[in-house]
Tab-separated table of C-alpha atoms in Angstrom:
chain	number	residue	atom	x	y	z
A	1	UNK	CA	19.096	-18.605	28.840
A	2	UNK	CA	16.329	-18.719	26.059
A	3	UNK	CA	12.391	-18.574	25.669
A	4	UNK	CA	12.178	-22.275	25.722
A	5	UNK	CA	10.370	-24.043	28.906
A	6	UNK	CA	12.268	-23.998	32.109
A	7	UNK	CA	12.465	-27.737	32.274
A	8	UNK	CA	14.392	-27.508	28.939
A	9	UNK	CA	16.864	-24.934	30.375
A	10	UNK	CA	20.907	-26.404	30.506
A	11	UNK	CA	21.076	-24.244	33.587
A	12	UNK	CA	18.022	-25.414	35.332
A	13	UNK	CA	19.233	-28.927	34.923
A	14	UNK	CA	22.618	-28.252	36.232
A	15	UNK	CA	21.002	-26.684	39.469
A	16	UNK	CA	19.767	-29.940	40.170
A	17	UNK	CA	22.323	-32.237	39.182
A	18	UNK	CA	25.504	-30.323	40.698
A	19	UNK	CA	23.849	-30.206	44.232
A	20	UNK	CA	22.780	-33.962	44.203
A	21	UNK	CA	25.755	-35.447	42.672
A	22	UNK	CA	28.165	-33.262	44.893
A	23	UNK	CA	26.381	-34.102	48.089
A	24	UNK	CA	26.488	-37.796	47.240
A	25	UNK	CA	29.991	-37.524	46.189
A	26	UNK	CA	31.077	-35.744	49.673
A	27	UNK	CA	28.596	-37.930	51.197
A	28	UNK	CA	30.815	-40.792	50.546
A	29	UNK	CA	33.825	-39.551	52.458
A	30	UNK	CA	31.492	-38.881	55.327
A	31	UNK	CA	29.663	-42.278	55.315
A	32	UNK	CA	32.825	-44.322	54.684
A	33	UNK	CA	33.568	-46.929	57.447
A	34	UNK	CA	29.856	-47.075	58.736
A	35	UNK	CA	26.970	-49.495	58.270
A	36	UNK	CA	23.526	-48.941	58.167
A	37	UNK	CA	21.719	-48.709	61.260
A	38	UNK	CA	17.772	-48.469	60.907
A	39	UNK	CA	16.967	-47.132	64.612
A	40	UNK	CA	16.531	-44.144	66.336
A	41	UNK	CA	20.161	-43.841	67.337
A	42	UNK	CA	21.250	-44.682	63.922
A	43	UNK	CA	19.346	-41.761	62.152
A	44	UNK	CA	20.579	-39.581	64.775
A	45	UNK	CA	24.225	-40.472	63.867
A	46	UNK	CA	23.219	-40.476	60.481
A	47	UNK	CA	22.322	-36.986	60.501
A	48	UNK	CA	25.325	-35.966	62.461
A	49	UNK	CA	27.737	-37.142	59.974
A	50	UNK	CA	25.869	-35.880	56.857
A	51	UNK	CA	25.649	-32.239	57.896
A	52	UNK	CA	27.841	-31.508	54.906
A	53	UNK	CA	26.207	-33.527	52.201
A	54	UNK	CA	22.899	-32.504	53.412
A	55	UNK	CA	23.770	-28.776	53.390
A	56	UNK	CA	24.866	-29.240	49.878
A	57	UNK	CA	21.858	-30.684	48.363
A	58	UNK	CA	19.933	-28.045	50.494
A	59	UNK	CA	21.438	-25.436	48.175
A	60	UNK	CA	19.115	-26.965	45.148
A	61	UNK	CA	16.268	-24.810	46.293
A	62	UNK	CA	17.617	-21.514	46.143
A	63	UNK	CA	19.739	-22.112	43.257
A	64	UNK	CA	16.256	-23.182	41.240
A	65	UNK	CA	14.820	-20.276	42.547
A	66	UNK	CA	17.353	-17.962	41.233
A	67	UNK	CA	17.202	-19.915	37.899
A	68	UNK	CA	13.633	-19.512	37.894
A	69	UNK	CA	14.062	-15.938	38.469
A	70	UNK	CA	16.200	-15.280	35.406
A	71	UNK	CA	14.320	-17.356	32.850
A	72	UNK	CA	11.026	-15.454	34.166
A	73	UNK	CA	12.882	-12.403	33.144
A	74	UNK	CA	14.191	-13.410	30.048
A	75	UNK	CA	10.645	-14.756	29.303
A	76	UNK	CA	9.484	-11.031	29.837
A	77	UNK	CA	12.392	-9.579	27.822
A	78	UNK	CA	11.423	-11.389	24.768
A	79	UNK	CA	7.699	-10.781	25.311
A	80	UNK	CA	8.671	-6.908	25.354
A	81	UNK	CA	10.704	-7.364	22.300
A	82	UNK	CA	7.905	-9.505	20.466
A	83	UNK	CA	5.419	-6.697	21.201
A	84	UNK	CA	7.704	-3.979	20.064
A	85	UNK	CA	8.377	-5.680	16.858
A	86	UNK	CA	4.501	-6.342	16.689
A	87	UNK	CA	4.196	-2.339	17.022
A	88	UNK	CA	6.715	-1.763	14.313
A	89	UNK	CA	5.173	-3.789	11.688
A	90	UNK	CA	1.535	-2.619	12.722
A	91	UNK	CA	2.768	0.935	12.251
A	92	UNK	CA	3.978	0.109	8.854
A	93	UNK	CA	0.728	-1.632	7.588
A	94	UNK	CA	-1.322	0.844	9.273
A	95	UNK	CA	0.096	3.623	7.532
A	96	UNK	CA	0.370	1.626	4.086
A	97	UNK	CA	-3.377	1.043	4.648
A	98	UNK	CA	-4.269	4.962	5.483
A	99	UNK	CA	-2.280	6.266	2.370
A	100	UNK	CA	-3.463	3.387	0.087
A	101	UNK	CA	-7.118	4.076	1.218
A	102	UNK	CA	-6.435	8.004	0.799
A	103	UNK	CA	-4.755	7.618	-2.973
A	104	UNK	CA	-7.883	5.282	-4.070
A	105	UNK	CA	-10.287	7.615	-2.862
A	106	UNK	CA	-8.781	10.883	-4.400
A	107	UNK	CA	-11.656	11.577	-7.362
A	108	UNK	CA	-11.153	10.643	-10.727
A	109	UNK	CA	-10.517	13.762	-12.984
A	110	UNK	CA	-12.471	13.314	-16.124
A	111	UNK	CA	-11.572	15.184	-19.619
A	112	UNK	CA	-13.979	15.176	-22.465
A	113	UNK	CA	-12.045	15.750	-25.648
A	114	UNK	CA	-13.592	16.967	-28.658
A	115	UNK	CA	-11.791	14.916	-31.585
A	116	UNK	CA	-14.106	16.569	-34.320
A	117	UNK	CA	-17.636	17.940	-34.548
A	118	UNK	CA	-19.207	14.536	-34.383
A	119	UNK	CA	-16.713	12.381	-32.010
A	120	UNK	CA	-15.852	12.996	-28.459
A	121	UNK	CA	-13.248	11.119	-26.379
A	122	UNK	CA	-13.686	10.853	-22.445
A	123	UNK	CA	-10.121	10.573	-20.507
A	124	UNK	CA	-9.907	9.212	-17.454
A	125	UNK	CA	-7.077	9.920	-14.943
A	126	UNK	CA	-6.536	8.090	-11.744
A	127	UNK	CA	-3.748	6.722	-9.372
A	128	UNK	CA	-3.845	3.229	-10.548
A	129	UNK	CA	-0.990	1.855	-8.463
A	130	UNK	CA	-1.699	3.039	-4.927
A	131	UNK	CA	0.484	0.809	-2.974
A	132	UNK	CA	3.988	1.528	-4.968
A	133	UNK	CA	2.974	5.637	-4.844
A	134	UNK	CA	3.262	4.832	-1.132
A	135	UNK	CA	6.472	2.973	-0.914
A	136	UNK	CA	8.149	5.939	-3.328
A	137	UNK	CA	6.633	8.526	-1.101
A	138	UNK	CA	7.745	6.902	2.158
A	139	UNK	CA	10.857	5.043	1.044
A	140	UNK	CA	12.008	4.505	4.469
A	141	UNK	CA	9.119	2.897	5.912
A	142	UNK	CA	9.125	-0.958	5.870
A	143	UNK	CA	7.873	-3.647	7.900
A	144	UNK	CA	11.535	-3.999	9.500
A	145	UNK	CA	11.848	-0.261	10.384
A	146	UNK	CA	8.082	0.333	10.640
A	147	UNK	CA	6.298	3.847	9.795
A	148	UNK	CA	8.293	6.570	8.651
A	149	UNK	CA	6.798	9.878	8.318
A	150	UNK	CA	9.341	11.643	6.831
A	151	UNK	CA	8.450	11.807	3.021
A	152	UNK	CA	11.385	11.078	0.265
A	153	UNK	CA	12.738	14.318	-0.284
A	154	UNK	CA	14.041	12.966	-3.752
A	155	UNK	CA	10.309	12.301	-5.164
A	156	UNK	CA	9.048	15.393	-3.579
A	157	UNK	CA	11.572	17.758	-5.341
A	158	UNK	CA	11.108	16.064	-8.462
A	159	UNK	CA	7.234	16.540	-8.125
A	160	UNK	CA	8.099	20.381	-7.491
A	161	UNK	CA	10.912	20.650	-10.185
A	162	UNK	CA	8.159	19.421	-12.847
A	163	UNK	CA	5.164	21.552	-11.465
A	164	UNK	CA	7.854	24.471	-12.094
A	165	UNK	CA	9.011	23.418	-15.304
A	166	UNK	CA	5.329	23.557	-16.445
A	167	UNK	CA	4.520	26.953	-14.871
A	168	UNK	CA	7.391	28.365	-16.966
A	169	UNK	CA	6.745	26.444	-20.242
A	170	UNK	CA	3.061	27.511	-20.097
A	171	UNK	CA	4.083	31.102	-19.632
A	172	UNK	CA	6.259	30.917	-22.749
A	173	UNK	CA	3.426	29.303	-24.876
A	174	UNK	CA	1.084	31.846	-23.962
A	175	UNK	CA	3.296	35.029	-24.330
A	176	UNK	CA	4.977	34.077	-27.582
A	177	UNK	CA	3.907	35.797	-31.025
A	178	UNK	CA	2.082	33.714	-33.178
A	179	UNK	CA	4.725	33.636	-35.715
A	180	UNK	CA	7.087	31.748	-33.317
A	181	UNK	CA	5.749	28.258	-33.768
A	182	UNK	CA	8.833	26.653	-33.350
A	183	UNK	CA	9.098	27.932	-29.790
A	184	UNK	CA	5.269	27.198	-28.982
A	185	UNK	CA	6.366	23.664	-30.347
A	186	UNK	CA	9.338	23.741	-27.964
A	187	UNK	CA	7.253	24.510	-25.096
A	188	UNK	CA	4.786	22.173	-25.815
A	189	UNK	CA	7.302	19.492	-25.686
A	190	UNK	CA	8.329	20.553	-22.402
A	191	UNK	CA	5.215	20.486	-21.063
A	192	UNK	CA	4.384	17.001	-22.284
A	193	UNK	CA	7.808	15.815	-21.013
A	194	UNK	CA	7.211	17.205	-17.224
A	195	UNK	CA	3.224	15.881	-17.414
A	196	UNK	CA	4.485	12.464	-18.403
A	197	UNK	CA	6.951	12.537	-15.393
A	198	UNK	CA	4.259	13.712	-13.019
A	199	UNK	CA	1.932	11.005	-14.141
A	200	UNK	CA	4.765	8.183	-13.905
A	201	UNK	CA	5.858	9.535	-10.091
A	202	UNK	CA	2.123	9.238	-9.191
A	203	UNK	CA	1.372	6.068	-10.613
A	204	UNK	CA	-1.304	7.323	-13.123
A	205	UNK	CA	-1.599	5.317	-16.176
A	206	UNK	CA	-2.123	7.956	-18.828
A	207	UNK	CA	-5.369	7.410	-20.654
A	208	UNK	CA	-4.799	5.575	-24.185
A	209	UNK	CA	-6.241	7.471	-27.338
A	210	UNK	CA	-6.707	6.492	-30.579
A	211	UNK	CA	-6.038	10.072	-32.353
A	212	UNK	CA	-3.047	12.538	-32.425
A	213	UNK	CA	-2.396	15.798	-33.697
A	214	UNK	CA	0.238	16.388	-36.312
A	215	UNK	CA	2.004	19.490	-37.476
A	216	UNK	CA	4.614	20.109	-40.158
A	217	UNK	CA	6.739	23.030	-40.230
A	218	UNK	CA	9.628	23.945	-42.675
A	219	UNK	CA	11.805	23.503	-39.937
A	220	UNK	CA	10.052	20.293	-37.841
A	221	UNK	CA	7.578	17.983	-37.492
A	222	UNK	CA	5.498	17.764	-34.354
A	223	UNK	CA	3.618	14.786	-33.219
A	224	UNK	CA	1.338	15.632	-30.129
A	225	UNK	CA	-1.149	13.593	-27.934
A	226	UNK	CA	-3.209	16.897	-27.185
A	227	UNK	CA	-5.795	17.572	-30.042
A	228	UNK	CA	-6.494	21.210	-28.779
A	229	UNK	CA	-5.461	23.556	-26.502
A	230	UNK	CA	-8.753	23.111	-24.084
A	231	UNK	CA	-7.620	19.337	-23.738
A	232	UNK	CA	-3.742	20.298	-22.689
A	233	UNK	CA	-5.146	22.802	-20.051
A	234	UNK	CA	-7.547	20.284	-18.468
A	235	UNK	CA	-4.774	17.766	-18.270
A	236	UNK	CA	-2.723	20.059	-16.410
A	237	UNK	CA	-5.207	21.251	-14.163
A	238	UNK	CA	-6.134	17.189	-13.468
A	239	UNK	CA	-2.091	16.285	-12.694
A	240	UNK	CA	-1.849	19.297	-10.885
A	241	UNK	CA	-4.616	18.636	-8.823
A	242	UNK	CA	-3.317	15.213	-7.794
A	243	UNK	CA	0.027	16.810	-7.435
A	244	UNK	CA	-1.371	19.260	-4.562
A	245	UNK	CA	-3.129	16.334	-2.881
A	246	UNK	CA	0.092	14.128	-2.513
A	247	UNK	CA	2.149	17.030	-1.504
A	248	UNK	CA	-0.645	18.081	1.299
A	249	UNK	CA	-0.743	14.107	2.261
A	250	UNK	CA	3.092	14.032	2.530
A	251	UNK	CA	3.199	16.894	5.233
A	252	UNK	CA	2.146	20.488	6.007
A	253	UNK	CA	1.380	22.099	3.316
A	254	UNK	CA	1.772	26.207	3.469
A	255	UNK	CA	-0.974	27.035	0.986
A	256	UNK	CA	0.414	30.913	1.084
A	257	UNK	CA	3.588	29.701	-0.425
A	258	UNK	CA	1.663	28.072	-3.020
A	259	UNK	CA	-0.688	31.328	-3.932
A	260	UNK	CA	2.599	33.301	-3.859
A	261	UNK	CA	4.884	30.734	-5.696
A	262	UNK	CA	4.858	30.097	-9.541
A	263	UNK	CA	3.211	26.806	-9.202
A	264	UNK	CA	-0.016	28.966	-8.678
A	265	UNK	CA	0.428	30.320	-11.939
A	266	UNK	CA	-0.134	27.120	-13.748
A	267	UNK	CA	-3.946	27.601	-12.450
A	268	UNK	CA	-4.453	31.060	-13.922
A	269	UNK	CA	-2.119	30.129	-17.340
A	270	UNK	CA	-4.049	27.165	-17.665
A	271	UNK	CA	-7.507	28.838	-17.737
A	272	UNK	CA	-5.722	31.499	-20.005
A	273	UNK	CA	-4.411	28.786	-22.472
A	274	UNK	CA	-8.295	27.284	-22.326
A	275	UNK	CA	-9.540	30.528	-23.422
A	276	UNK	CA	-6.626	31.434	-25.765
A	277	UNK	CA	-5.673	28.833	-28.487
A	278	UNK	CA	-1.858	29.355	-29.263
A	279	UNK	CA	-1.446	29.809	-32.925
A	280	UNK	CA	0.174	26.422	-33.364
A	281	UNK	CA	-3.016	24.847	-32.597
A	282	UNK	CA	-4.815	26.314	-35.977
A	283	UNK	CA	-2.199	23.980	-37.625
A	284	UNK	CA	-2.652	20.781	-36.126
A	285	UNK	CA	-3.984	17.775	-38.338
A	286	UNK	CA	-5.828	15.132	-36.861
A	287	UNK	CA	-4.517	11.353	-37.257
A	288	UNK	CA	-5.976	8.363	-36.396
A	289	UNK	CA	-3.228	6.247	-34.464
A	290	UNK	CA	-1.475	6.029	-31.190
A	291	UNK	CA	1.510	7.779	-29.764
A	292	UNK	CA	3.155	7.456	-26.101
A	293	UNK	CA	4.592	10.992	-25.805
A	294	UNK	CA	4.883	14.265	-27.706
A	295	UNK	CA	7.738	13.906	-30.513
A	296	UNK	CA	9.273	16.461	-32.453
A	297	UNK	CA	11.621	15.844	-35.933
A	298	UNK	CA	13.983	18.434	-37.079
A	299	UNK	CA	14.057	18.829	-40.654
């Protein structure tokens, strides 16, 4: 049976049709050879010979009741299923709405960059595509399946891996000797690559700048979108802050592990980088133009 009205059900029509036709069919055998007699004796005799067809016809009432109960049960099941489907859809959109509002309400990160003695640039970092970030973070959630509260492990692992790579590269950048410019350049490229990956994962558009830094060494040429060590340190902290917020939102975050893990070294290393400029930054030349990512060319 379906959820259509009872009068539209084939089984309901059959419960009326079969008893009526059957009672007429068997009645023809019972009434054969008799002529109508419209008086008390005739009606009494009619009832006497019509017990079978009348009994068959009377089955209509219980059969209709049974079919009606079956139809009511079907309708209740359909209503329960519809309510369940609505709850599934509502759970998805409720989770999405909450996540998008959380991402949109994260404070924007502003970085002031000193281009030269006169010019300044303000760079703004914010999550630009909140819905896309939600769908990457909770990839198992959908209107068909409902809300899933298990974050995408691959997404979380990629964030963590890039954070650790930045931490390791920062340590190398801050510890190498001033004469190891090639090693510093390699560390800068690795940091920039990881920052770029994090910004893509978190759906953060990188601010456009009309300046970049250039350094030419006897072995390589380096083009870098960070004009000084302070801009690099502030950018690392800004994206690290977004990363921690997203990791915390995705599930319980053990801050004791963060403090003990190499990830916490990012804040310490970034602060050290802000106050102590690596030697390679003293050789940078300001160039007008745009580059999408740090580049190194070996000569």
